[in-house]
Amino acid sequence: MTDPLLALRPWDAPEVTSWGRLPMNAVDRRAGAHSLDGGWRFQLLSAPHAPVGGAWSTATVPGAWTMQDTDDLPRYLNVRMPFAEFPPRSPAEDNPTGVYEREIDVPAGWAGRRIVLQVGAAESVLLVHVDGRPVGVSKDSHLAAEFELTEFVRPGGRAVLRLTVVKWSDASHLEDQDHWWHGGITRSVLLYATDPLYLADVDVRAGRDGELRVDCRVRDTGGALPAGWYLDGELDGLALAQDTAFDRENAEDERVSAFLGEARLRTRVPEVRPWTAETPELYGLTVRLHRADGTVADTSRHRIGFRDVAVVGRDLLVNGERVYIRGVNRHDFHPLTGRTVTYDDLRADLVLLKRFGFNAIRTAHYPGDPALYDLADELGFYVVDEADIESHDHAHEIADDPRHLNAFVDRVSRMVLRDKNRPSVVIWSLGNESDYGANHDAAAGWVRRHDPSRPLQYEGAAKRGWADPEVASDIACPMYAPLEECVAHALSGKQTKPLIQCEYSHAMGNSNGTLADHWAAIEATPGLQGGFIWEFWDHGILQSVNDGRPVGRGGAGLYDNGVAAPGYRWAYGGDFGEKDHDGAFVADGVVFPDRTPKPVMYEHRELAAPLRLELFRHEGLVVSNHQHFRGLDWLRGTWELVLADGRTLTAAAELPALLPGETAVVPFPLALPPDGGEAWLTLRVTTAEDLAWAPRGTEVCTPQVLLRAGAQAPEAAVREPAATGPAVTRPVEADADGLLVHPLLTVAPTLSLWRAPTDNDELGGMAPRWRAWGLDSLVRKVVSVRREGPSVTVLAEYAGTTGVVRHRQVLTPVEGGVRIDEQAELPAEFDDVARVGTVFETVAGLDLLEWFGQGPWESYPDRSGGAPVGHHALPVDALFTPYLRPQESGGRHGVRHFTLSASDATGLAVALDEPRQVSVTRYRAEDLTAVAHHDELVPRAGCVVHLDAAHRGLGTASCGPDTFPSYLVAPGVHRWSWTLRVL
Ligand code: GAL
């Protein structure tokens, strides 16, 4: 006999969003439930109608089968669907279908109780059978589905539970998000029991005035409710009683039948401690449902927060404050499990985000696991909760197609029903990149009726007009809008809604240029309130190079510090043999696949600093509290006076007691020595006590002010005419081609205009242009080598395919070394190049870089905010940032002078005429350009050193705006000088 669920063909029926599934609600059943996680019998069929009957293997639940031992591997496509069928169809034959089976032992003690199965997430269609009998169907891959099993199982008995998961369906067309395609059960499976009389839903409204209202829905499996039931509860010890006025109204309301159990608890909490992302104050709420005899039938526990959120004019207000939204887009990702994340994984994500100054998360592009919201409530994040709708490839057709109407409303409403009590959730989002149609308006209408307490956003609607009052978005939430357009809108006088970009600053590879400029504009422009960086993760899956398979759960320990162990790599699109794919576009996060922060995180941390420092007319320092809701008492500071001559003086800092937004002038903590050259004062700020997200002593920010410019800096020497004293006797050695001969250099200094293209350079179209100009393979031709006394002047031409750069190098002996004065003249057609500077290579063994300049992290001209000027030291191998697709990496901005030394302290010292961009790596630009993955790089024994007179900003052009004109390298004449000495 044909199985009715299969006969229904729900994978090709967009109108069918579920069958037999229980309504979503906000009662948390995780505590006390029986976990069905673990090994299940498993078969992967070629299509849903293929017969089950092959050999069973074992699959771990939760876990995508694409990350386990099957032939159906992960696949990365951004916009394009992985199959040709037009919506609502899916492939008839080639549709991987996982059959999961296991026995469930139903406790004898559950006799008389209502038994419920909860499947945390399954993609994309779930069919449930018990002992071969059809139970239900569900779609909506990132929300739980519940089914009542009371009728299907016998307490004290054993039953066979089968979950069939069909990978491709009409729902896949609504789940076309930009990440890996997987299949399987990706969140936990639970079994629980309740009394037949149970809490069907609890709806909490808790405002910052302390007003608490808890609306409960009570149901009975028998239908009509037994007489005499009632509710009570407590809030951190404060007793809550049923609102009798509400009961009276209900009793008089003829529409309220005996089937509809509604009751309300109500109180006002005096001196409430409001919830904000800075002060995530939670209260424990317990709701109890009693039978007439006073015994407890059901209990629901919640951690709630008292807060208000509102859009007023063009401001988003949390508790009346216009808070900055320092957000990130977060997908569910793990390099070993693909999509399945544990509580510890989630906690580690959010802890890291807190440490780097983020205060907001957009759940791009589907609702997260309930634990994500537990953590956001507890640690303090503003959450844009986004429904699981992205119909990208067929967006226009689907947005108005009534066959998909149910799915839109279903997905949005189920998210709201589940998460409505979360203080962290401040905005609902209708989804992502699905055009804008009647289906959105239907979903928006449902949300506005059900939860008027929160704003709603949808980028696709906002796109119709940032100020348009009609559309289904209370926020102007564009993605990757040019900053100047945002500012112009805010200044136009026409802005009607807060402008908070749902995506900006695309973090693919070496990126996030101009983040500091964005924040300067946001803070200076009323109406701009922040945005969400795209995105948190580089989705590199750990892959064995040998067999090309995902390593899976056994891979813990096979990576460190952003790098996969030898024999492994971070796979991106195409690495699992996919024919159609979108390559490394899936690696576009601010953390590596093992959660190691990329350098941009340090800049973000500084931009989000709770405390700012400025110079006050050379009389002292202005300290300001840059937070919205709390003082500085959770922080501790240390002053560091950094002098160019190598000294760093320290003193404990007394942070002033400041309310949010207040400033105070404090005297200079340390006397500035008259000598010592350029001087900077840094306030190193750490946590003063253990916090949920950081142990005491965790660095929070390092604001810095310049106390004295670098007139007396050692590098000033290079500007002076060459010393002609008796100490300088040896003339500079150069070969017939005018190349410097030096015992510590294996490749003499020459001109470089090329960098290994970043993802932004490639996708933004710059690198193709540079290649067309021949900048990656300039041909050097010596024009003249002229010796004058001990100096050598070399004129050379560097020819590209379309232009010639004239380069002059004057090599002059100075005490202990050589001074190199350089000039390059770029023709007008080279109007935007990666760099103009010098490159040379050293002998092996110079493995330590010590520098005075910005650091210690990697920094670039348009991404240098979090790197204070100081005396830094790092092993050369630690300077490189292992972006998944190798590219320009490891640069340090504003370097004044540096040494490269061997373990016996011999080596070389370089002083620059002014702060310059420097990089020291094991790789030539061409080494990096030649390979697709980090593991293919072969480090050179010596160092490849770049000193740049000018280095192009990074921008974000892989998806969004390029860097600003001020960070471009212009044609014309560039001059720079440096000295090279032997230590
Ligand atoms: C956006 C999209 C994201 C991601 C990003 C590029 O358009 O919403 O999901 O694709 O671009 O990485």
Coordinates of N, CA and C and ligand atoms in Angstrom, one line a residue, residues 78 178 331 362 365 390 392 432-433 479-480 503 506 534 585 588 959, ligand 1:
N78 N 25.8 30.3 -4.4 CA 25.2 31.5 -3.8 C 23.8 31.7 -4.3
D178 N 22.8 32.0 0.8 CA 24.2 32.0 0.3 C 25.0 31.2 1.4
H331 N 25.6 33.0 10.4 CA 25.0 31.7 10.0 C 25.3 30.7 11.0
R362 N 22.3 39.7 13.4 CA 21.1 39.3 12.5 C 21.3 37.8 12.2
H365 N 20.3 33.6 7.5 CA 19.0 34.2 7.0 C 17.9 33.2 7.4
E390 N 14.5 32.8 1.7 CA 15.3 33.5 0.7 C 15.1 32.7 -0.6
H392 N 16.0 33.7 -3.6 CA 16.9 34.5 -4.4 C 16.8 34.2 -5.9
N432 N 15.3 37.4 3.5 CA 16.4 38.0 2.7 C 16.2 37.7 1.2
E433 N 16.6 38.7 0.5 CA 16.7 38.6 -1.0 C 15.6 37.7 -1.6
M479 N 21.5 46.9 1.9 CA 22.8 46.1 2.0 C 23.8 46.8 1.1
Y480 N 25.0 47.0 1.6 CA 26.1 47.4 0.9 C 25.9 48.8 0.2
E503 N 23.3 44.6 5.8 CA 24.7 44.0 5.5 C 25.6 45.1 5.0
H506 N 31.8 43.9 3.6 CA 31.8 42.4 3.2 C 33.2 41.9 3.6
W534 N 28.8 41.9 7.0 CA 28.6 40.6 6.4 C 30.0 39.9 6.4
F585 N 33.5 32.6 -2.4 CA 32.6 33.6 -1.9 C 31.9 33.1 -0.6
D588 N 33.7 34.5 3.7 CA 33.6 36.0 3.8 C 33.3 36.5 5.2
C959 N 31.9 42.6 -2.6 CA 30.4 42.7 -2.6 C 30.1 44.0 -1.9
Ligands
GAL1 C1 24.1 39.5 0.2 C2 23.3 38.3 0.8 C3 24.2 37.4 1.7 C4 25.5 37.1 1.0 C5 26.2 38.4 0.7 C6 27.5 38.2 -0.1 O1 23.5 39.9 -0.9 O2 22.2 38.7 1.5 O3 23.5 36.3 1.9 O4 25.2 36.5 -0.2 O5 25.4 39.2 -0.2 O6 28.4 37.5 0.6

